[in-house]
Amino acid sequence: MILALALAAAPVVRTDDGPVRGQAVPGGTSVFRGIRFAKAPAGPLRWRAPERPAKWTEPVDAVAEHAACPQGDYGEWNRTAAQHGSEDCLFLDVRTPALSPAKPLPVLVWIHGGANRGGAGSGTVESAITDRGIVLVSIQYRLGALGFLSHPALSREQGGHSGNYALMDQQAALGWVKRNIARFGGDPARVTIAGESAGAQDVALHRLAPASRGLFAQAIEESGTPGFGVAPRSLAQNERLGSLIAQAAGLPETATAAQLRGLPVERLLAVQDKVDVPDLDDDSFIWLQAVVDGRVLTDTPAHLLANGQVDRAPLVIGVNARELGLHGGRPAAEATVRSEFGANAGKALGLYGLNPGGKPVDDPRLGDVTAQLATDLTFRCPTVAVSKALTRVGVPVWQYQFDYAPPGGTVSHSSEIGYLFSPPKPGQPPLQAYWVNFVKTGNPNGGALPQWARYSNGTRDYMAFDQTGPVSRRDLRGAICGLRDTP
């Protein structure tokens, strides 16, 4: 009797693939975990574009957490996901404050980070951000080699292209949102895609991908740009990398697509991180190097941005004051400047205090010279470059730098996420309020919040979220980032 009443109270929504049964939360909120948006990309479907699932007629439970996509164990941050991975992982989660609101609600779609090789979408919908009147969706996508590998054998069978399957998964999930989110109380015309780190990079690439047009209305990029300041790989380069991975897994140089798909997942995960990536100093960036495959991404991010071949959706984009450390540490600093700044290396060395007889410039907020250099090259200056390029073609851009930490703490990569998905306490930055305003209106301003000036190539305004609260400032790292224009 009790079970029957519980099932009767559980919300059921009929998607275009079949009905799903979620969990009712006090206050009218409903949560759905593990809604399938594609078939399992395993066996003959591995390294292919995602396919719609077979339709079903009886309600499928969407209550418990689902499997993550296969990934290696890179530490505490993704250990649980690594231990519960499966190729059957193309699920999304939905949290809605009202299934039948008086007016359709704006939608926030979250793309998780993790260097495109780790992480999961589960857990995001436990946030009560939906109490502010938005629908929240979190999606999963194939990771690492399973999501990004190209190989000559795959290209031959797929019309001369292979790779970027993870971005296709995201496109499929966004297509599901467009078709179905109205049934969850959401407005398919007001979808904001957002992500952090690799998730932000993927958001940025969707702005450049022709097949992503019309799938979203606004975008948020937290600590990520289409290239992370790194030159992209061509299809041929990615095919060579894929061949190296296949050979490391024990396949011949002439491996067929069938042989590739026959590789055990465990073997693929074991070898993908051991291959030396050509022209990449830090091999942990292996799947953060954008791939111009000719199908999903038709040209380099730099060329597409320069030519204005980009979605015109409004954008919030920013960086944390300190992100990740410099690969190679202090001994690599001078050589890194010379390599990355090219003809402007002499000026850059002087600004960093790395020139002969100079004194490295440390900063109490930005960190020592290596922390500054790493954040400038990979995050801060690419953020400035993207802001400039989009503003030139009329895209509304709001830029920020997040520099808040609790007393005694320091800001680092992903520090801002907790302030997005949890309501701020007194004295903490009102990140959630700004983000929700943007999701609702396409502009982060509203209410009693301090005014956040739109970015322009004249004043180069940005919002500093620091210990003193949101403060309007100008020309983020202007002297340094003026020497390097790489997205």
Coordinates of C-alpha atoms in Angstrom, one line a residue:
M1 CA 0.0 0.0 0.0
I2 CA 2.8 2.4 1.0
L3 CA 4.8 1.6 -2.1
A4 CA 1.7 2.1 -4.3
L5 CA 1.1 5.5 -2.8
A6 CA 4.7 6.5 -3.3
L7 CA 4.6 5.4 -6.9
A8 CA 1.4 7.3 -7.4
A9 CA 3.0 10.5 -6.0
A10 CA 6.2 10.2 -8.0
P11 CA 6.1 12.5 -11.0
V12 CA 5.9 10.9 -14.5
V13 CA 6.8 12.8 -17.6
R14 CA 6.3 11.4 -21.1
T15 CA 9.4 12.2 -23.2
D16 CA 9.4 11.7 -27.0
D17 CA 11.3 8.4 -26.3
G18 CA 9.1 7.2 -23.5
P19 CA 7.8 8.0 -20.0
V20 CA 10.2 8.5 -17.1
R21 CA 9.4 8.5 -13.4
G22 CA 11.3 10.9 -11.1
Q23 CA 11.3 11.9 -7.5
A24 CA 9.1 14.5 -5.8
V25 CA 10.8 17.0 -3.6
P26 CA 8.9 19.0 -1.0
G27 CA 7.8 22.3 -2.3
G28 CA 6.7 21.1 -5.8
T29 CA 10.2 20.4 -7.2
S30 CA 10.8 17.2 -9.2
V31 CA 14.1 15.6 -9.9
F32 CA 14.8 13.1 -12.6
R33 CA 18.2 11.3 -12.6
G34 CA 19.5 9.1 -15.5
I35 CA 17.2 9.9 -18.4
R36 CA 18.7 8.1 -21.4
F37 CA 19.1 10.4 -24.4
A38 CA 21.1 7.9 -26.6
K39 CA 21.9 4.3 -27.0
A40 CA 24.9 2.9 -25.2
P41 CA 27.9 3.9 -27.4
A42 CA 29.5 0.4 -27.0
G43 CA 30.3 -2.5 -29.3
P44 CA 29.5 -1.5 -32.9
L45 CA 28.3 1.9 -31.7
R46 CA 31.7 2.8 -30.2
W47 CA 33.3 5.7 -32.0
R48 CA 30.2 6.6 -33.9
A49 CA 27.8 9.5 -33.7
P50 CA 25.2 8.9 -30.9
E51 CA 21.9 7.2 -31.9
R52 CA 18.5 7.9 -30.4
P53 CA 17.4 5.1 -28.0
A54 CA 14.8 2.6 -28.8
K55 CA 11.4 3.9 -27.6
W56 CA 9.7 2.5 -24.5
T57 CA 6.1 2.6 -23.3
E58 CA 6.1 1.9 -19.6
P59 CA 7.5 4.4 -17.1
V60 CA 11.3 4.0 -16.5
D61 CA 12.6 4.9 -13.0
A62 CA 14.8 8.0 -13.1
V63 CA 15.6 8.3 -9.4
A64 CA 19.0 6.7 -8.6
E65 CA 22.4 7.9 -9.7
H66 CA 23.7 6.5 -12.9
A67 CA 27.0 5.3 -14.2
A68 CA 29.7 7.8 -15.2
C69 CA 31.5 7.4 -18.6
P70 CA 34.7 5.3 -18.5
Q71 CA 37.7 7.2 -17.2
G72 CA 41.0 6.7 -15.4
D73 CA 41.5 7.5 -11.8
Y74 CA 43.2 10.9 -11.6
G75 CA 42.8 11.4 -7.9
E76 CA 40.2 12.1 -5.3
W77 CA 38.3 14.5 -7.5
N78 CA 37.1 11.8 -9.9
R79 CA 37.8 8.5 -8.1
T80 CA 34.1 7.7 -7.5
A81 CA 33.3 8.3 -11.1
A82 CA 36.2 6.2 -12.2
Q83 CA 35.1 3.3 -10.0
H84 CA 31.5 3.4 -11.4
G85 CA 32.1 3.9 -15.1
S86 CA 30.3 2.2 -18.0
E87 CA 30.2 2.7 -21.7
D88 CA 26.4 2.8 -21.2
C89 CA 26.6 6.4 -19.8
L90 CA 24.7 8.8 -22.1
F91 CA 22.3 10.0 -19.5
L92 CA 21.1 13.4 -18.4
D93 CA 19.5 14.7 -15.2
V94 CA 16.7 17.3 -14.8
R95 CA 15.6 19.3 -11.8
T96 CA 12.5 21.5 -12.2
P97 CA 10.6 23.6 -9.6
A98 CA 7.3 23.1 -11.5
L99 CA 6.2 20.6 -14.2
S100 CA 3.3 22.9 -15.2
P101 CA 4.3 26.5 -14.4
A102 CA 2.1 29.4 -15.4
K103 CA 4.8 30.4 -17.9
P104 CA 7.6 28.2 -19.2
L105 CA 10.8 28.6 -17.2
P106 CA 14.3 29.4 -18.5
V107 CA 16.8 26.5 -18.6
L108 CA 20.4 26.1 -17.5
V109 CA 22.2 23.1 -19.1
W110 CA 25.5 22.2 -17.2
I111 CA 28.4 20.5 -19.0
H112 CA 30.8 19.1 -16.4
G113 CA 34.6 19.7 -16.4
G114 CA 37.5 17.3 -15.9
A115 CA 40.0 17.8 -18.8
N116 CA 37.6 16.0 -21.1
R117 CA 38.9 12.8 -19.6
G118 CA 37.2 12.6 -16.2
G119 CA 34.2 13.7 -14.2
A120 CA 30.5 13.0 -14.3
G121 CA 27.1 14.8 -14.6
S122 CA 25.5 13.2 -11.6
G123 CA 25.1 15.3 -8.4
T124 CA 24.6 18.7 -10.1
V125 CA 20.8 18.4 -9.9
E126 CA 20.9 18.2 -6.1
S127 CA 21.4 22.0 -6.2
A128 CA 18.4 24.1 -5.1
I129 CA 19.3 26.8 -7.6
T130 CA 16.0 25.9 -9.3
D131 CA 14.2 27.5 -6.4
R132 CA 15.1 30.8 -8.2
G133 CA 12.7 29.9 -11.0
I134 CA 14.9 28.0 -13.5
V135 CA 15.1 24.4 -14.8
L136 CA 18.5 22.7 -14.3
V137 CA 19.8 20.0 -16.6
S138 CA 23.1 18.2 -16.3
I139 CA 24.5 16.0 -19.2
Q140 CA 27.1 13.4 -19.7
Y141 CA 29.3 12.7 -22.7
R142 CA 32.0 10.2 -23.7
L143 CA 35.5 11.0 -22.3
G144 CA 39.1 10.6 -23.3
A145 CA 39.9 8.4 -26.2
L146 CA 36.3 7.1 -26.3
G147 CA 35.1 10.6 -26.8
F148 CA 37.8 12.3 -29.0
L149 CA 39.9 9.6 -30.8
S150 CA 40.4 9.8 -34.5
H151 CA 41.9 7.0 -36.5
P152 CA 42.3 6.4 -40.3
A153 CA 40.1 3.3 -40.2
L154 CA 37.3 5.3 -38.5
S155 CA 37.6 8.2 -40.9
R156 CA 37.4 5.8 -43.9
E157 CA 34.1 4.4 -42.8
Q158 CA 32.7 7.8 -41.7
G159 CA 33.0 9.9 -44.8
G160 CA 36.5 11.1 -44.2
H161 CA 36.0 12.3 -40.6
S162 CA 36.4 10.9 -37.1
G163 CA 36.8 12.2 -33.6
N164 CA 34.8 14.7 -31.5
Y165 CA 32.2 12.1 -30.5
A166 CA 31.9 13.8 -27.1
L167 CA 30.8 17.0 -28.7
M168 CA 28.3 15.0 -30.8
D169 CA 27.0 13.5 -27.5
Q170 CA 26.5 17.0 -26.1
Q171 CA 24.7 18.0 -29.3
A172 CA 22.4 15.0 -28.9
A173 CA 21.7 15.9 -25.3
L174 CA 20.9 19.5 -26.3
G175 CA 18.6 18.2 -29.0
W176 CA 16.8 16.2 -26.4
V177 CA 16.4 19.3 -24.3
K178 CA 15.0 21.3 -27.2
R179 CA 12.5 18.5 -27.9
N180 CA 11.5 17.6 -24.4
I181 CA 12.2 20.3 -21.8
A182 CA 8.8 21.9 -22.2
R183 CA 7.3 18.8 -20.7
F184 CA 9.4 19.5 -17.6
G185 CA 8.2 23.1 -17.4
G186 CA 11.1 24.6 -19.3
D187 CA 11.3 27.0 -22.3
P188 CA 13.2 25.4 -25.2
A189 CA 13.7 29.0 -26.6
R190 CA 15.6 30.1 -23.4
V191 CA 18.3 27.5 -22.9
T192 CA 21.7 28.6 -21.5
I193 CA 24.6 26.2 -21.9
A194 CA 27.3 26.5 -19.2
G195 CA 30.4 24.7 -18.1
E196 CA 33.6 24.9 -16.2
S197 CA 37.1 24.1 -17.4
A198 CA 36.7 21.4 -20.1
G199 CA 33.0 22.0 -19.9
A200 CA 33.5 25.7 -20.7
Q201 CA 35.8 24.7 -23.6
D202 CA 33.0 22.5 -24.9
V203 CA 30.5 25.3 -24.6
A204 CA 32.9 27.5 -26.5
L205 CA 33.3 24.9 -29.3
H206 CA 29.5 24.7 -29.6
R207 CA 29.5 28.4 -30.4
L208 CA 31.8 27.5 -33.4
A209 CA 30.1 24.2 -34.5
P210 CA 27.6 24.5 -37.3
A211 CA 25.5 21.6 -36.0
S212 CA 25.0 23.3 -32.6
R213 CA 23.3 26.3 -34.1
G214 CA 19.8 26.8 -32.6
L215 CA 20.4 24.5 -29.7
F216 CA 20.9 27.3 -27.1
A217 CA 20.2 31.0 -26.6
Q218 CA 23.0 32.0 -24.2
A219 CA 26.3 30.7 -22.9
I220 CA 28.5 30.8 -19.8
E221 CA 32.2 29.8 -19.9
E222 CA 33.9 29.5 -16.5
S223 CA 37.7 29.0 -16.8
G224 CA 37.7 27.7 -20.3
T225 CA 37.9 28.9 -23.9
P226 CA 37.8 27.0 -27.3
G227 CA 41.6 26.4 -27.3
F228 CA 43.0 27.1 -23.8
G229 CA 45.7 29.1 -25.6
V230 CA 46.9 25.9 -27.3
A231 CA 47.1 25.3 -31.0
P232 CA 44.5 22.8 -32.2
R233 CA 45.2 19.4 -33.8
S234 CA 44.2 18.8 -37.4
L235 CA 42.3 15.6 -38.3
A236 CA 45.6 14.1 -39.7
Q237 CA 47.4 14.8 -36.4
N238 CA 44.6 13.4 -34.3
E239 CA 44.5 10.3 -36.6
R240 CA 48.3 9.8 -35.9
L241 CA 47.7 10.2 -32.2
G242 CA 44.9 7.6 -32.4
S243 CA 47.1 5.2 -34.3
L244 CA 49.8 5.6 -31.5
I245 CA 47.1 4.8 -28.9
A246 CA 45.9 1.8 -30.8
Q247 CA 49.4 0.4 -31.2
A248 CA 50.1 1.0 -27.5
A249 CA 47.0 -1.1 -26.9
G250 CA 48.5 -3.9 -28.9
L251 CA 46.9 -3.4 -32.3
P252 CA 48.8 -3.3 -35.6
E253 CA 49.4 -0.1 -37.5
T254 CA 46.8 -1.2 -40.0
A255 CA 44.1 -1.8 -37.4
T256 CA 40.6 -2.0 -38.7
A257 CA 37.6 -0.3 -37.1
A258 CA 36.3 -3.7 -35.9
Q259 CA 39.6 -4.3 -34.2
L260 CA 39.5 -0.9 -32.5
R261 CA 36.0 -1.6 -31.3
G262 CA 37.1 -4.9 -29.9
L263 CA 39.6 -3.3 -27.5
P264 CA 38.7 -3.8 -23.8
V265 CA 37.8 -0.5 -22.2
E266 CA 40.3 -1.2 -19.4
R267 CA 43.2 -1.5 -21.9
L268 CA 42.2 1.7 -23.7
L269 CA 42.1 3.6 -20.5
A270 CA 45.4 2.2 -19.4
V271 CA 47.3 3.3 -22.5
Q272 CA 45.6 6.6 -23.5
D273 CA 47.5 8.6 -20.8
K274 CA 50.9 7.0 -21.6
V275 CA 51.2 8.1 -25.2
D276 CA 53.5 11.1 -25.7
V277 CA 51.4 13.7 -27.5
P278 CA 53.4 15.5 -30.3
D279 CA 53.8 19.3 -29.9
L280 CA 52.2 19.3 -26.4
D281 CA 54.4 20.0 -23.4
D282 CA 51.8 18.9 -20.8
D283 CA 50.3 15.5 -21.9
S284 CA 47.4 15.9 -19.4
F285 CA 46.0 18.4 -21.9
I286 CA 45.7 15.6 -24.5
W287 CA 41.9 15.9 -24.8
L288 CA 41.8 19.7 -24.3
Q289 CA 43.6 20.3 -27.6
A290 CA 40.7 21.1 -29.9
V291 CA 40.5 18.9 -33.0
V292 CA 39.6 20.3 -36.4
D293 CA 37.9 17.2 -37.7
G294 CA 36.1 18.9 -40.6
R295 CA 32.7 17.7 -39.5
V296 CA 31.9 19.0 -36.0
L297 CA 34.6 21.7 -36.1
T298 CA 35.3 22.9 -39.6
D299 CA 38.2 25.3 -38.9
T300 CA 40.5 26.4 -36.1
P301 CA 38.9 28.4 -33.3
A302 CA 41.2 31.3 -34.1
H303 CA 40.1 31.5 -37.7
L304 CA 36.4 31.0 -37.0
L305 CA 36.5 33.8 -34.3
A306 CA 38.5 36.1 -36.6
N307 CA 36.1 35.6 -39.4
G308 CA 33.0 36.1 -37.2
Q309 CA 31.8 32.5 -37.9
V310 CA 30.4 32.2 -34.4
D311 CA 27.1 31.9 -32.7
R312 CA 25.9 35.4 -31.6
A313 CA 24.4 34.2 -28.3
P314 CA 25.2 36.5 -25.3
L315 CA 28.1 35.3 -23.2
V316 CA 29.3 35.4 -19.6
I317 CA 33.0 34.4 -19.6
G318 CA 35.7 34.6 -16.9
V319 CA 38.6 33.1 -15.1
N320 CA 39.8 32.5 -11.5
A321 CA 42.6 34.6 -10.2
R322 CA 44.7 31.4 -9.8
E323 CA 43.9 28.3 -11.8
L324 CA 46.5 25.6 -12.4
G325 CA 50.2 25.4 -11.9
L326 CA 52.9 25.8 -14.6
H327 CA 54.0 22.6 -16.2
G328 CA 57.7 22.2 -15.3
G329 CA 57.5 24.8 -12.5
R330 CA 59.9 27.6 -12.0
P331 CA 62.8 26.1 -14.1
A332 CA 60.5 26.1 -17.1
A333 CA 59.2 29.7 -16.7
E334 CA 61.7 31.6 -18.9
A335 CA 61.6 29.0 -21.7
T336 CA 57.8 29.0 -21.6
V337 CA 57.6 32.8 -22.0
R338 CA 60.0 32.6 -25.0
S339 CA 58.0 29.8 -26.6
E340 CA 54.6 31.2 -26.0
F341 CA 55.0 34.9 -26.6
G342 CA 57.2 34.7 -29.7
A343 CA 58.3 38.1 -31.0
N344 CA 56.9 39.7 -27.8
A345 CA 58.9 37.4 -25.5
G346 CA 61.3 40.2 -24.5
K347 CA 58.5 42.5 -23.3
A348 CA 56.8 39.6 -21.5
L349 CA 60.0 38.5 -19.7
G350 CA 60.4 42.1 -18.4
L351 CA 56.8 42.2 -17.2
Y352 CA 57.2 38.9 -15.3
G353 CA 60.6 40.0 -14.0
L354 CA 62.3 37.1 -15.7
N355 CA 64.6 39.1 -17.9
P356 CA 68.4 39.1 -17.1
G357 CA 68.9 40.9 -13.8
G358 CA 65.2 41.1 -13.2
K359 CA 63.3 40.0 -10.1
P360 CA 60.3 37.7 -10.6
V361 CA 57.1 39.6 -9.8
D362 CA 55.0 37.8 -7.1
D363 CA 51.5 39.0 -6.3
P364 CA 49.5 38.3 -3.1
R365 CA 46.4 37.5 -5.1
L366 CA 47.6 36.1 -8.4
G367 CA 50.4 34.0 -6.8
D368 CA 54.1 33.7 -7.7
V369 CA 55.4 34.2 -11.2
T370 CA 54.7 30.6 -12.2
A371 CA 51.1 30.7 -11.1
Q372 CA 50.6 34.0 -12.9
L373 CA 52.2 32.7 -16.1
A374 CA 50.2 29.5 -16.1
T375 CA 46.9 31.3 -15.5
D376 CA 47.7 34.0 -18.1
L377 CA 48.7 31.6 -20.9
T378 CA 45.9 29.0 -20.4
F379 CA 43.0 30.9 -19.0
R380 CA 43.3 34.7 -18.5
C381 CA 44.7 35.8 -21.9
P382 CA 42.5 33.3 -23.9
T383 CA 39.5 34.7 -22.1
V384 CA 40.5 38.2 -23.1
A385 CA 41.1 37.1 -26.7
V386 CA 37.7 35.5 -26.9
S387 CA 36.0 38.6 -25.4
K388 CA 37.7 40.9 -27.9
A389 CA 36.8 38.7 -30.9
L390 CA 33.2 38.3 -30.0
T391 CA 32.7 41.9 -29.1
R392 CA 34.0 42.9 -32.5
V393 CA 31.1 41.1 -34.2
G394 CA 28.5 42.5 -31.8
V395 CA 28.1 39.6 -29.3
P396 CA 27.1 40.9 -25.8
V397 CA 29.9 39.8 -23.4
W398 CA 30.2 40.1 -19.7
Q399 CA 33.7 39.3 -18.4
Y400 CA 34.8 38.5 -14.9
Q401 CA 37.6 37.4 -12.7
F402 CA 36.8 35.3 -9.6
D403 CA 39.1 36.0 -6.7
Y404 CA 37.2 35.2 -3.5
A405 CA 38.4 32.7 -0.9
P406 CA 37.3 32.1 2.7
P407 CA 39.6 33.6 5.3
G408 CA 42.9 31.9 5.2
G409 CA 42.2 30.2 1.9
T410 CA 43.3 30.9 -1.7
V411 CA 41.3 30.8 -4.9
S412 CA 42.1 28.0 -7.3
H413 CA 40.7 26.1 -10.3
S414 CA 36.9 25.5 -9.9
S415 CA 36.7 27.6 -6.7
E416 CA 33.7 29.5 -8.1
I417 CA 31.4 26.4 -8.7
G418 CA 30.3 26.1 -5.1
Y419 CA 29.1 29.8 -5.1
L420 CA 27.1 29.1 -8.3
F421 CA 25.2 26.0 -7.1
S422 CA 24.9 27.0 -3.4
P423 CA 23.1 30.2 -2.2
P424 CA 25.7 32.7 -0.9
K425 CA 26.1 33.4 2.8
P426 CA 26.6 37.0 4.0
G427 CA 29.9 38.3 2.7
Q428 CA 30.2 35.8 -0.1
P429 CA 30.1 36.8 -3.8
P430 CA 26.5 36.7 -5.2
L431 CA 27.6 34.6 -8.2
Q432 CA 24.4 32.6 -8.2
A433 CA 22.2 35.7 -8.4
Y434 CA 24.1 37.1 -11.4
W435 CA 24.1 33.8 -13.2
V436 CA 20.4 33.2 -12.7
N437 CA 19.6 36.8 -14.0
F438 CA 21.6 35.9 -17.1
V439 CA 19.8 32.6 -17.6
K440 CA 16.5 34.4 -17.3
T441 CA 17.1 37.6 -19.3
G442 CA 20.4 37.3 -21.2
N443 CA 21.9 40.0 -18.9
P444 CA 23.5 39.3 -15.5
N445 CA 22.3 42.6 -14.1
G446 CA 19.1 43.0 -12.1
G447 CA 17.7 43.8 -8.6
A448 CA 20.0 45.4 -6.1
L449 CA 23.2 43.8 -7.5
P450 CA 26.1 46.1 -8.3
Q451 CA 26.1 47.0 -12.0
W452 CA 28.2 44.7 -14.2
A453 CA 29.3 46.7 -17.2
R454 CA 29.2 44.9 -20.6
Y455 CA 32.6 44.3 -22.1
S456 CA 33.7 46.6 -24.8
N457 CA 37.0 46.8 -26.7
G458 CA 37.3 50.4 -25.6
T459 CA 37.0 50.2 -21.9
R460 CA 37.4 46.4 -21.5
D461 CA 35.3 46.3 -18.3
Y462 CA 35.1 43.2 -16.1
M463 CA 33.6 42.3 -12.8
A464 CA 36.0 41.3 -10.0
F465 CA 34.5 39.0 -7.5
D466 CA 36.9 39.4 -4.6
Q467 CA 37.1 39.8 -0.9
T468 CA 35.4 43.3 -1.1
G469 CA 32.5 42.1 -3.1
P470 CA 31.6 42.5 -6.8
V471 CA 33.7 45.4 -8.0
S472 CA 33.8 46.8 -11.6
R473 CA 37.3 47.0 -13.0
R474 CA 38.9 47.5 -16.4
D475 CA 41.5 45.9 -18.7
L476 CA 42.1 42.4 -17.2
R477 CA 45.9 41.8 -17.2
G478 CA 46.1 44.3 -20.1
A479 CA 49.9 44.7 -20.3
I480 CA 50.5 40.9 -20.5
C481 CA 47.4 39.8 -22.5
G482 CA 48.0 42.6 -25.1
L483 CA 51.1 40.6 -26.1
R484 CA 49.3 37.4 -26.9
D485 CA 46.0 37.0 -28.8
T486 CA 45.3 33.2 -28.7
P487 CA 41.9 31.8 -27.8

